[in-house]
Amino acid sequence: MEQAKISSYQLFVLLLLFQLGSALLFPLGIDANQDAWLAILIATLGGFLIFFIYYGLFLIYPDVLPTTYVQDIIGKFFGRICSTLFMVYFTYFAARILRDFGEMLAVIGYPSTPLVINHLLLIFVVAYSVRKGIEVLARTGEILFVLIYLMALAGFSLIVFSSLIDLDRLKPFLEDGIWPVIKVALTQIIFFPFGELFVFSMIFPYIADRKKVKFASLFALGLSGVNLAISTAINISVLGAFEVKRSQFPLLGTIQSIEIADFLERLDIFFMLALIILGFFKLSMYFYAITIGMADIWNVKEPTKLVSPIGFVVLLFSIAIASNMEEHVEEGVKAISINLQLPFQIIIPLILLIIAFFKNRKK
């Protein structure tokens, strides 16, 4: 485990940037049609409940990484196997995130550039940052967090001044009742992005003031949920639910619609810059968790030695994961939520928490 400490505010920033990450890229919860924003808010509440599973484990084992306390909970042999499976799970999702943003670059800015080149450039920057450690990532997050919110406020103001928003596109409200909205929230959005916060159980031991972990995390989760709901509502009110559903990157379509006084338009570059920053932090947190996790499992004294081989594996996975963008998105939406995310994000951590509680109830 790296000898480093970050503040609760830095945890809040990293968690917020992580949650927004690739969630802003895709039409989140659009199976709920014009009520997608409500599905996101419902899923946010579910995200709070998932957080308390990880937080409960942290309270029992505040000084060690999950890869260590899993071995204490279920034994060294099975604990190592379980921890390694979680690292493989993190690697798979790191590859998916890399593919998300590689495809975005290919669509928006570099259509003639081979996809592997986009991925290589992204993974190089992330690998360099992970080598510098969690404190450097946290300080970088503090700086870029302000830039992201300034860009978001500017973008929202331009959309309003362009008179693009039509609130009638958000109607009818709950046309098919509340249950279809709840179904989307609990089968899709709760896993992506809220269930992904399990990565931060690898970061909690580095927090200097551990009494503020709960507040900082819940505040970041709540704020990210509200931000995603507002972004989705804006996309629907500008483009319409049908157009959002058929769009690869609906927020890009919204930004491209901005036109003020016949000269302020084509602001794609700001969309790409903001999303690359968010993608960098999301991928970095996964990459960092894999690095320190594998080092902890296999007793590697210098985790930085693992950065290059892990980067190569993530790069390889990102190319092999799907043959095209449509297949990649289809797998992410329908194939992995129940089959992969449910056991790794909820079922296994909950079982570990129950066992840990009974093993440590006297303590």
mmCIF file with all atom_site columns, C-alpha atoms in Angstrom, residues 154-355:
data_model
loop_
_atom_site.group_PDB
_atom_site.id
_atom_site.type_symbol
_atom_site.label_atom_id
_atom_site.label_alt_id
_atom_site.label_comp_id
_atom_site.label_asym_id
_atom_site.label_entity_id
_atom_site.label_seq_id
_atom_site.pdbx_PDB_ins_code
_atom_site.Cartn_x
_atom_site.Cartn_y
_atom_site.Cartn_z
_atom_site.occupancy
_atom_site.B_iso_or_equiv
_atom_site.pdbx_formal_charge
_atom_site.auth_seq_id
_atom_site.auth_comp_id
_atom_site.auth_asym_id
_atom_site.auth_atom_id
_atom_site.pdbx_PDB_model_num
ATOM 1   C CA . ALA A 1 154 ? -20.904 28.234  -19.720 1.00 0.00 ? 154 ALA A CA 1
ATOM 2   C CA . GLY A 1 155 ? -22.456 25.476  -21.820 1.00 0.00 ? 155 GLY A CA 1
ATOM 3   C CA . PHE A 1 156 ? -25.736 25.590  -19.897 1.00 0.00 ? 156 PHE A CA 1
ATOM 4   C CA . SER A 1 157 ? -25.900 29.385  -20.264 1.00 0.00 ? 157 SER A CA 1
ATOM 5   C CA . LEU A 1 158 ? -25.307 29.170  -24.022 1.00 0.00 ? 158 LEU A CA 1
ATOM 6   C CA . ILE A 1 159 ? -28.031 26.531  -24.392 1.00 0.00 ? 159 ILE A CA 1
ATOM 7   C CA . VAL A 1 160 ? -30.489 28.774  -22.511 1.00 0.00 ? 160 VAL A CA 1
ATOM 8   C CA . PHE A 1 161 ? -29.536 31.887  -24.515 1.00 0.00 ? 161 PHE A CA 1
ATOM 9   C CA . SER A 1 162 ? -29.898 29.927  -27.746 1.00 0.00 ? 162 SER A CA 1
ATOM 10  C CA . SER A 1 163 ? -33.560 29.251  -26.837 1.00 0.00 ? 163 SER A CA 1
ATOM 11  C CA . LEU A 1 164 ? -33.079 25.564  -27.536 1.00 0.00 ? 164 LEU A CA 1
ATOM 12  C CA . ILE A 1 165 ? -34.896 24.190  -24.513 1.00 0.00 ? 165 ILE A CA 1
ATOM 13  C CA . ASP A 1 166 ? -38.475 23.027  -25.069 1.00 0.00 ? 166 ASP A CA 1
ATOM 14  C CA . LEU A 1 167 ? -39.898 21.643  -21.825 1.00 0.00 ? 167 LEU A CA 1
ATOM 15  C CA . ASP A 1 168 ? -42.849 20.147  -23.691 1.00 0.00 ? 168 ASP A CA 1
ATOM 16  C CA . ARG A 1 169 ? -40.428 17.447  -24.896 1.00 0.00 ? 169 ARG A CA 1
ATOM 17  C CA . LEU A 1 170 ? -40.298 16.206  -21.282 1.00 0.00 ? 170 LEU A CA 1
ATOM 18  C CA . LYS A 1 171 ? -44.023 15.463  -21.416 1.00 0.00 ? 171 LYS A CA 1
ATOM 19  C CA . PRO A 1 172 ? -46.071 13.398  -20.798 1.00 0.00 ? 172 PRO A CA 1
ATOM 20  C CA . PHE A 1 173 ? -44.676 12.781  -17.329 1.00 0.00 ? 173 PHE A CA 1
ATOM 21  C CA . LEU A 1 174 ? -44.831 9.077   -16.307 1.00 0.00 ? 174 LEU A CA 1
ATOM 22  C CA . GLU A 1 175 ? -46.819 8.227   -19.423 1.00 0.00 ? 175 GLU A CA 1
ATOM 23  C CA . ASP A 1 176 ? -46.569 4.474   -18.694 1.00 0.00 ? 176 ASP A CA 1
ATOM 24  C CA . GLY A 1 177 ? -46.507 4.756   -14.891 1.00 0.00 ? 177 GLY A CA 1
ATOM 25  C CA . ILE A 1 178 ? -43.644 4.681   -12.413 1.00 0.00 ? 178 ILE A CA 1
ATOM 26  C CA . TRP A 1 179 ? -42.665 0.996   -12.694 1.00 0.00 ? 179 TRP A CA 1
ATOM 27  C CA . PRO A 1 180 ? -40.955 1.171   -16.122 1.00 0.00 ? 180 PRO A CA 1
ATOM 28  C CA . VAL A 1 181 ? -38.867 4.066   -14.769 1.00 0.00 ? 181 VAL A CA 1
ATOM 29  C CA . ILE A 1 182 ? -37.940 2.112   -11.622 1.00 0.00 ? 182 ILE A CA 1
ATOM 30  C CA . LYS A 1 183 ? -37.045 -0.910  -13.768 1.00 0.00 ? 183 LYS A CA 1
ATOM 31  C CA . VAL A 1 184 ? -34.603 1.153   -15.838 1.00 0.00 ? 184 VAL A CA 1
ATOM 32  C CA . ALA A 1 185 ? -33.139 2.676   -12.672 1.00 0.00 ? 185 ALA A CA 1
ATOM 33  C CA . LEU A 1 186 ? -32.596 -0.669  -10.930 1.00 0.00 ? 186 LEU A CA 1
ATOM 34  C CA . THR A 1 187 ? -31.479 -2.743  -13.919 1.00 0.00 ? 187 THR A CA 1
ATOM 35  C CA . GLN A 1 188 ? -29.262 -0.237  -15.733 1.00 0.00 ? 188 GLN A CA 1
ATOM 36  C CA . ILE A 1 189 ? -28.372 3.069   -14.090 1.00 0.00 ? 189 ILE A CA 1
ATOM 37  C CA . ILE A 1 190 ? -27.758 1.742   -10.594 1.00 0.00 ? 190 ILE A CA 1
ATOM 38  C CA . PHE A 1 191 ? -24.885 -0.338  -11.999 1.00 0.00 ? 191 PHE A CA 1
ATOM 39  C CA . PHE A 1 192 ? -23.604 2.353   -14.349 1.00 0.00 ? 192 PHE A CA 1
ATOM 40  C CA . PRO A 1 193 ? -22.385 4.657   -13.007 1.00 0.00 ? 193 PRO A CA 1
ATOM 41  C CA . PHE A 1 194 ? -23.343 4.357   -9.316  1.00 0.00 ? 194 PHE A CA 1
ATOM 42  C CA . GLY A 1 195 ? -22.327 0.762   -8.638  1.00 0.00 ? 195 GLY A CA 1
ATOM 43  C CA . GLU A 1 196 ? -18.874 1.490   -10.033 1.00 0.00 ? 196 GLU A CA 1
ATOM 44  C CA . LEU A 1 197 ? -17.971 3.396   -6.879  1.00 0.00 ? 197 LEU A CA 1
ATOM 45  C CA . PHE A 1 198 ? -16.698 0.061   -5.513  1.00 0.00 ? 198 PHE A CA 1
ATOM 46  C CA . VAL A 1 199 ? -13.378 1.153   -7.042  1.00 0.00 ? 199 VAL A CA 1
ATOM 47  C CA . PHE A 1 200 ? -13.160 3.776   -4.303  1.00 0.00 ? 200 PHE A CA 1
ATOM 48  C CA . SER A 1 201 ? -13.046 1.130   -1.589  1.00 0.00 ? 201 SER A CA 1
ATOM 49  C CA . MET A 1 202 ? -9.435  0.850   -2.778  1.00 0.00 ? 202 MET A CA 1
ATOM 50  C CA . ILE A 1 203 ? -8.991  4.579   -2.074  1.00 0.00 ? 203 ILE A CA 1
ATOM 51  C CA . PHE A 1 204 ? -10.718 4.928   1.317   1.00 0.00 ? 204 PHE A CA 1
ATOM 52  C CA . PRO A 1 205 ? -7.657  3.797   3.344   1.00 0.00 ? 205 PRO A CA 1
ATOM 53  C CA . TYR A 1 206 ? -5.722  6.787   1.948   1.00 0.00 ? 206 TYR A CA 1
ATOM 54  C CA . ILE A 1 207 ? -8.140  9.390   3.354   1.00 0.00 ? 207 ILE A CA 1
ATOM 55  C CA . ALA A 1 208 ? -6.535  11.486  6.095   1.00 0.00 ? 208 ALA A CA 1
ATOM 56  C CA . ASP A 1 209 ? -9.749  12.372  7.954   1.00 0.00 ? 209 ASP A CA 1
ATOM 57  C CA . ARG A 1 210 ? -11.718 9.124   7.863   1.00 0.00 ? 210 ARG A CA 1
ATOM 58  C CA . LYS A 1 211 ? -14.665 10.560  9.772   1.00 0.00 ? 211 LYS A CA 1
ATOM 59  C CA . LYS A 1 212 ? -15.511 12.627  6.673   1.00 0.00 ? 212 LYS A CA 1
ATOM 60  C CA . VAL A 1 213 ? -15.423 9.735   4.191   1.00 0.00 ? 213 VAL A CA 1
ATOM 61  C CA . LYS A 1 214 ? -19.175 9.124   4.477   1.00 0.00 ? 214 LYS A CA 1
ATOM 62  C CA . PHE A 1 215 ? -20.197 12.764  4.039   1.00 0.00 ? 215 PHE A CA 1
ATOM 63  C CA . ALA A 1 216 ? -17.781 13.420  1.151   1.00 0.00 ? 216 ALA A CA 1
ATOM 64  C CA . SER A 1 217 ? -18.833 10.260  -0.676  1.00 0.00 ? 217 SER A CA 1
ATOM 65  C CA . LEU A 1 218 ? -22.584 10.721  -0.256  1.00 0.00 ? 218 LEU A CA 1
ATOM 66  C CA . PHE A 1 219 ? -22.342 14.378  -1.234  1.00 0.00 ? 219 PHE A CA 1
ATOM 67  C CA . ALA A 1 220 ? -20.388 13.469  -4.384  1.00 0.00 ? 220 ALA A CA 1
ATOM 68  C CA . LEU A 1 221 ? -22.881 10.706  -5.242  1.00 0.00 ? 221 LEU A CA 1
ATOM 69  C CA . GLY A 1 222 ? -25.861 12.986  -4.750  1.00 0.00 ? 222 GLY A CA 1
ATOM 70  C CA . LEU A 1 223 ? -24.344 15.847  -6.721  1.00 0.00 ? 223 LEU A CA 1
ATOM 71  C CA . SER A 1 224 ? -23.320 13.561  -9.583  1.00 0.00 ? 224 SER A CA 1
ATOM 72  C CA . GLY A 1 225 ? -26.855 12.130  -9.709  1.00 0.00 ? 225 GLY A CA 1
ATOM 73  C CA . VAL A 1 226 ? -28.376 15.612  -9.876  1.00 0.00 ? 226 VAL A CA 1
ATOM 74  C CA . ASN A 1 227 ? -25.866 16.691  -12.540 1.00 0.00 ? 227 ASN A CA 1
ATOM 75  C CA . LEU A 1 228 ? -26.576 13.626  -14.682 1.00 0.00 ? 228 LEU A CA 1
ATOM 76  C CA . ALA A 1 229 ? -30.337 14.119  -14.304 1.00 0.00 ? 229 ALA A CA 1
ATOM 77  C CA . ILE A 1 230 ? -30.067 17.780  -15.344 1.00 0.00 ? 230 ILE A CA 1
ATOM 78  C CA . SER A 1 231 ? -27.835 16.902  -18.313 1.00 0.00 ? 231 SER A CA 1
ATOM 79  C CA . THR A 1 232 ? -30.265 14.202  -19.458 1.00 0.00 ? 232 THR A CA 1
ATOM 80  C CA . ALA A 1 233 ? -33.273 16.495  -19.061 1.00 0.00 ? 233 ALA A CA 1
ATOM 81  C CA . ILE A 1 234 ? -31.514 19.173  -21.124 1.00 0.00 ? 234 ILE A CA 1
ATOM 82  C CA . ASN A 1 235 ? -30.617 16.673  -23.858 1.00 0.00 ? 235 ASN A CA 1
ATOM 83  C CA . ILE A 1 236 ? -34.238 15.501  -24.064 1.00 0.00 ? 236 ILE A CA 1
ATOM 84  C CA . SER A 1 237 ? -35.663 19.028  -23.975 1.00 0.00 ? 237 SER A CA 1
ATOM 85  C CA . VAL A 1 238 ? -33.331 20.089  -26.809 1.00 0.00 ? 238 VAL A CA 1
ATOM 86  C CA . LEU A 1 239 ? -33.273 16.987  -29.023 1.00 0.00 ? 239 LEU A CA 1
ATOM 87  C CA . GLY A 1 240 ? -36.346 15.013  -27.957 1.00 0.00 ? 240 GLY A CA 1
ATOM 88  C CA . ALA A 1 241 ? -36.367 11.530  -26.416 1.00 0.00 ? 241 ALA A CA 1
ATOM 89  C CA . PHE A 1 242 ? -36.395 9.738   -29.772 1.00 0.00 ? 242 PHE A CA 1
ATOM 90  C CA . GLU A 1 243 ? -33.368 11.628  -31.076 1.00 0.00 ? 243 GLU A CA 1
ATOM 91  C CA . VAL A 1 244 ? -31.480 11.095  -27.803 1.00 0.00 ? 244 VAL A CA 1
ATOM 92  C CA . LYS A 1 245 ? -32.190 7.356   -27.991 1.00 0.00 ? 245 LYS A CA 1
ATOM 93  C CA . ARG A 1 246 ? -30.803 7.025   -31.502 1.00 0.00 ? 246 ARG A CA 1
ATOM 94  C CA . SER A 1 247 ? -27.781 9.269   -30.893 1.00 0.00 ? 247 SER A CA 1
ATOM 95  C CA . GLN A 1 248 ? -24.369 7.849   -29.993 1.00 0.00 ? 248 GLN A CA 1
ATOM 96  C CA . PHE A 1 249 ? -23.396 10.940  -27.997 1.00 0.00 ? 249 PHE A CA 1
ATOM 97  C CA . PRO A 1 250 ? -26.510 13.013  -27.232 1.00 0.00 ? 250 PRO A CA 1
ATOM 98  C CA . LEU A 1 251 ? -24.674 15.694  -25.268 1.00 0.00 ? 251 LEU A CA 1
ATOM 99  C CA . LEU A 1 252 ? -22.563 16.337  -28.361 1.00 0.00 ? 252 LEU A CA 1
ATOM 100 C CA . GLY A 1 253 ? -25.752 16.799  -30.375 1.00 0.00 ? 253 GLY A CA 1
ATOM 101 C CA . THR A 1 254 ? -27.009 19.303  -27.807 1.00 0.00 ? 254 THR A CA 1
ATOM 102 C CA . ILE A 1 255 ? -23.760 21.268  -27.895 1.00 0.00 ? 255 ILE A CA 1
ATOM 103 C CA . GLN A 1 256 ? -23.757 21.270  -31.702 1.00 0.00 ? 256 GLN A CA 1
ATOM 104 C CA . SER A 1 257 ? -27.233 22.849  -31.632 1.00 0.00 ? 257 SER A CA 1
ATOM 105 C CA . ILE A 1 258 ? -25.905 25.998  -29.963 1.00 0.00 ? 258 ILE A CA 1
ATOM 106 C CA . GLU A 1 259 ? -25.991 29.007  -32.259 1.00 0.00 ? 259 GLU A CA 1
ATOM 107 C CA . ILE A 1 260 ? -25.940 32.605  -31.063 1.00 0.00 ? 260 ILE A CA 1
ATOM 108 C CA . ALA A 1 261 ? -25.925 35.659  -33.365 1.00 0.00 ? 261 ALA A CA 1
ATOM 109 C CA . ASP A 1 262 ? -24.838 33.566  -36.362 1.00 0.00 ? 262 ASP A CA 1
ATOM 110 C CA . PHE A 1 263 ? -21.232 33.387  -35.183 1.00 0.00 ? 263 PHE A CA 1
ATOM 111 C CA . LEU A 1 264 ? -21.030 31.436  -31.894 1.00 0.00 ? 264 LEU A CA 1
ATOM 112 C CA . GLU A 1 265 ? -21.443 27.816  -32.966 1.00 0.00 ? 265 GLU A CA 1
ATOM 113 C CA . ARG A 1 266 ? -19.570 24.534  -33.523 1.00 0.00 ? 266 ARG A CA 1
ATOM 114 C CA . LEU A 1 267 ? -18.452 24.206  -29.897 1.00 0.00 ? 267 LEU A CA 1
ATOM 115 C CA . ASP A 1 268 ? -17.577 20.529  -30.270 1.00 0.00 ? 268 ASP A CA 1
ATOM 116 C CA . ILE A 1 269 ? -14.040 21.148  -29.048 1.00 0.00 ? 269 ILE A CA 1
ATOM 117 C CA . PHE A 1 270 ? -15.278 22.161  -25.585 1.00 0.00 ? 270 PHE A CA 1
ATOM 118 C CA . PHE A 1 271 ? -17.407 19.024  -25.359 1.00 0.00 ? 271 PHE A CA 1
ATOM 119 C CA . MET A 1 272 ? -14.415 16.884  -26.343 1.00 0.00 ? 272 MET A CA 1
ATOM 120 C CA . LEU A 1 273 ? -12.073 18.648  -23.904 1.00 0.00 ? 273 LEU A CA 1
ATOM 121 C CA . ALA A 1 274 ? -14.458 18.263  -20.949 1.00 0.00 ? 274 ALA A CA 1
ATOM 122 C CA . LEU A 1 275 ? -15.197 14.605  -21.691 1.00 0.00 ? 275 LEU A CA 1
ATOM 123 C CA . ILE A 1 276 ? -11.518 13.743  -22.165 1.00 0.00 ? 276 ILE A CA 1
ATOM 124 C CA . ILE A 1 277 ? -10.756 15.235  -18.742 1.00 0.00 ? 277 ILE A CA 1
ATOM 125 C CA . LEU A 1 278 ? -13.579 13.249  -17.132 1.00 0.00 ? 278 LEU A CA 1
ATOM 126 C CA . GLY A 1 279 ? -12.551 10.093  -18.982 1.00 0.00 ? 279 GLY A CA 1
ATOM 127 C CA . PHE A 1 280 ? -8.966  10.560  -17.851 1.00 0.00 ? 280 PHE A CA 1
ATOM 128 C CA . PHE A 1 281 ? -9.995  10.537  -14.191 1.00 0.00 ? 281 PHE A CA 1
ATOM 129 C CA . LYS A 1 282 ? -12.370 7.606   -14.532 1.00 0.00 ? 282 LYS A CA 1
ATOM 130 C CA . LEU A 1 283 ? -9.789  5.486   -16.304 1.00 0.00 ? 283 LEU A CA 1
ATOM 131 C CA . SER A 1 284 ? -7.046  6.607   -13.898 1.00 0.00 ? 284 SER A CA 1
ATOM 132 C CA . MET A 1 285 ? -9.017  5.503   -10.841 1.00 0.00 ? 285 MET A CA 1
ATOM 133 C CA . TYR A 1 286 ? -9.596  2.049   -12.319 1.00 0.00 ? 286 TYR A CA 1
ATOM 134 C CA . PHE A 1 287 ? -5.962  1.830   -13.420 1.00 0.00 ? 287 PHE A CA 1
ATOM 135 C CA . TYR A 1 288 ? -4.709  2.902   -9.987  1.00 0.00 ? 288 TYR A CA 1
ATOM 136 C CA . ALA A 1 289 ? -6.983  0.403   -8.217  1.00 0.00 ? 289 ALA A CA 1
ATOM 137 C CA . ILE A 1 290 ? -5.715  -2.435  -10.429 1.00 0.00 ? 290 ILE A CA 1
ATOM 138 C CA . THR A 1 291 ? -2.085  -1.466  -9.839  1.00 0.00 ? 291 THR A CA 1
ATOM 139 C CA . ILE A 1 292 ? -2.190  -1.256  -6.051  1.00 0.00 ? 292 ILE A CA 1
ATOM 140 C CA . GLY A 1 293 ? -4.556  -4.232  -5.851  1.00 0.00 ? 293 GLY A CA 1
ATOM 141 C CA . MET A 1 294 ? -2.327  -6.572  -7.847  1.00 0.00 ? 294 MET A CA 1
ATOM 142 C CA . ALA A 1 295 ? 0.725   -5.351  -5.936  1.00 0.00 ? 295 ALA A CA 1
ATOM 143 C CA . ASP A 1 296 ? -1.047  -6.087  -2.651  1.00 0.00 ? 296 ASP A CA 1
ATOM 144 C CA . ILE A 1 297 ? -2.253  -9.549  -3.706  1.00 0.00 ? 297 ILE A CA 1
ATOM 145 C CA . TRP A 1 298 ? 1.121   -10.727 -4.973  1.00 0.00 ? 298 TRP A CA 1
ATOM 146 C CA . ASN A 1 299 ? 3.320   -8.762  -2.534  1.00 0.00 ? 299 ASN A CA 1
ATOM 147 C CA . VAL A 1 300 ? 5.007   -6.580  -5.148  1.00 0.00 ? 300 VAL A CA 1
ATOM 148 C CA . LYS A 1 301 ? 7.081   -4.007  -3.242  1.00 0.00 ? 301 LYS A CA 1
ATOM 149 C CA . GLU A 1 302 ? 7.161   -1.461  -6.079  1.00 0.00 ? 302 GLU A CA 1
ATOM 150 C CA . PRO A 1 303 ? 3.664   -1.182  -7.601  1.00 0.00 ? 303 PRO A CA 1
ATOM 151 C CA . THR A 1 304 ? 4.926   1.164   -10.333 1.00 0.00 ? 304 THR A CA 1
ATOM 152 C CA . LYS A 1 305 ? 6.611   -1.824  -11.984 1.00 0.00 ? 305 LYS A CA 1
ATOM 153 C CA . LEU A 1 306 ? 3.141   -3.166  -12.763 1.00 0.00 ? 306 LEU A CA 1
ATOM 154 C CA . VAL A 1 307 ? 1.938   -0.040  -14.571 1.00 0.00 ? 307 VAL A CA 1
ATOM 155 C CA . SER A 1 308 ? 3.354   -0.898  -18.014 1.00 0.00 ? 308 SER A CA 1
ATOM 156 C CA . PRO A 1 309 ? 2.134   -4.522  -18.182 1.00 0.00 ? 309 PRO A CA 1
ATOM 157 C CA . ILE A 1 310 ? -1.304  -3.534  -16.842 1.00 0.00 ? 310 ILE A CA 1
ATOM 158 C CA . GLY A 1 311 ? -1.487  -0.746  -19.423 1.00 0.00 ? 311 GLY A CA 1
ATOM 159 C CA . PHE A 1 312 ? -0.659  -3.218  -22.190 1.00 0.00 ? 312 PHE A CA 1
ATOM 160 C CA . VAL A 1 313 ? -3.389  -5.628  -21.023 1.00 0.00 ? 313 VAL A CA 1
ATOM 161 C CA . VAL A 1 314 ? -5.990  -2.845  -20.803 1.00 0.00 ? 314 VAL A CA 1
ATOM 162 C CA . LEU A 1 315 ? -4.998  -1.628  -24.280 1.00 0.00 ? 315 LEU A CA 1
ATOM 163 C CA . LEU A 1 316 ? -5.291  -5.152  -25.700 1.00 0.00 ? 316 LEU A CA 1
ATOM 164 C CA . PHE A 1 317 ? -8.683  -5.727  -24.055 1.00 0.00 ? 317 PHE A CA 1
ATOM 165 C CA . SER A 1 318 ? -10.005 -2.394  -25.312 1.00 0.00 ? 318 SER A CA 1
ATOM 166 C CA . ILE A 1 319 ? -9.426  -3.405  -28.931 1.00 0.00 ? 319 ILE A CA 1
ATOM 167 C CA . ALA A 1 320 ? -10.564 -7.028  -28.580 1.00 0.00 ? 320 ALA A CA 1
ATOM 168 C CA . ILE A 1 321 ? -13.660 -6.244  -26.520 1.00 0.00 ? 321 ILE A CA 1
ATOM 169 C CA . ALA A 1 322 ? -15.917 -5.548  -29.532 1.00 0.00 ? 322 ALA A CA 1
ATOM 170 C CA . SER A 1 323 ? -15.663 -5.369  -33.298 1.00 0.00 ? 323 SER A CA 1
ATOM 171 C CA . ASN A 1 324 ? -17.498 -2.043  -33.563 1.00 0.00 ? 324 ASN A CA 1
ATOM 172 C CA . MET A 1 325 ? -19.149 0.706   -31.514 1.00 0.00 ? 325 MET A CA 1
ATOM 173 C CA . GLU A 1 326 ? -22.660 -0.752  -31.801 1.00 0.00 ? 326 GLU A CA 1
ATOM 174 C CA . GLU A 1 327 ? -21.556 -4.121  -30.433 1.00 0.00 ? 327 GLU A CA 1
ATOM 175 C CA . HIS A 1 328 ? -19.626 -2.408  -27.650 1.00 0.00 ? 328 HIS A CA 1
ATOM 176 C CA . VAL A 1 329 ? -22.649 -0.350  -26.523 1.00 0.00 ? 329 VAL A CA 1
ATOM 177 C CA . GLU A 1 330 ? -25.037 -3.302  -26.836 1.00 0.00 ? 330 GLU A CA 1
ATOM 178 C CA . GLU A 1 331 ? -22.817 -5.410  -24.590 1.00 0.00 ? 331 GLU A CA 1
ATOM 179 C CA . GLY A 1 332 ? -22.548 -2.618  -22.054 1.00 0.00 ? 332 GLY A CA 1
ATOM 180 C CA . VAL A 1 333 ? -26.289 -1.962  -21.837 1.00 0.00 ? 333 VAL A CA 1
ATOM 181 C CA . LYS A 1 334 ? -27.786 -5.463  -21.991 1.00 0.00 ? 334 LYS A CA 1
ATOM 182 C CA . ALA A 1 335 ? -25.186 -8.166  -21.432 1.00 0.00 ? 335 ALA A CA 1
ATOM 183 C CA . ILE A 1 336 ? -23.122 -7.173  -18.417 1.00 0.00 ? 336 ILE A CA 1
ATOM 184 C CA . SER A 1 337 ? -25.530 -5.412  -16.027 1.00 0.00 ? 337 SER A CA 1
ATOM 185 C CA . ILE A 1 338 ? -27.085 -8.522  -14.471 1.00 0.00 ? 338 ILE A CA 1
ATOM 186 C CA . ASN A 1 339 ? -24.454 -11.110 -15.427 1.00 0.00 ? 339 ASN A CA 1
ATOM 187 C CA . LEU A 1 340 ? -21.363 -9.221  -14.275 1.00 0.00 ? 340 LEU A CA 1
ATOM 188 C CA . GLN A 1 341 ? -22.133 -6.006  -12.442 1.00 0.00 ? 341 GLN A CA 1
ATOM 189 C CA . LEU A 1 342 ? -24.786 -7.368  -10.083 1.00 0.00 ? 342 LEU A CA 1
ATOM 190 C CA . PRO A 1 343 ? -22.552 -10.058 -8.519  1.00 0.00 ? 343 PRO A CA 1
ATOM 191 C CA . PHE A 1 344 ? -19.373 -7.945  -8.401  1.00 0.00 ? 344 PHE A CA 1
ATOM 192 C CA . GLN A 1 345 ? -20.946 -4.673  -7.317  1.00 0.00 ? 345 GLN A CA 1
ATOM 193 C CA . ILE A 1 346 ? -23.613 -5.900  -4.895  1.00 0.00 ? 346 ILE A CA 1
ATOM 194 C CA . ILE A 1 347 ? -23.899 -9.632  -4.159  1.00 0.00 ? 347 ILE A CA 1
ATOM 195 C CA . ILE A 1 348 ? -20.262 -10.501 -3.386  1.00 0.00 ? 348 ILE A CA 1
ATOM 196 C CA . PRO A 1 349 ? -19.538 -7.310  -1.373  1.00 0.00 ? 349 PRO A CA 1
ATOM 197 C CA . LEU A 1 350 ? -22.772 -7.827  0.598   1.00 0.00 ? 350 LEU A CA 1
ATOM 198 C CA . ILE A 1 351 ? -21.819 -11.440 1.409   1.00 0.00 ? 351 ILE A CA 1
ATOM 199 C CA . LEU A 1 352 ? -18.349 -10.266 2.475   1.00 0.00 ? 352 LEU A CA 1
ATOM 200 C CA . LEU A 1 353 ? -19.908 -7.594  4.707   1.00 0.00 ? 353 LEU A CA 1
ATOM 201 C CA . ILE A 1 354 ? -22.197 -10.117 6.412   1.00 0.00 ? 354 ILE A CA 1
ATOM 202 C CA . ILE A 1 355 ? -19.333 -12.550 7.063   1.00 0.00 ? 355 ILE A CA 1
#
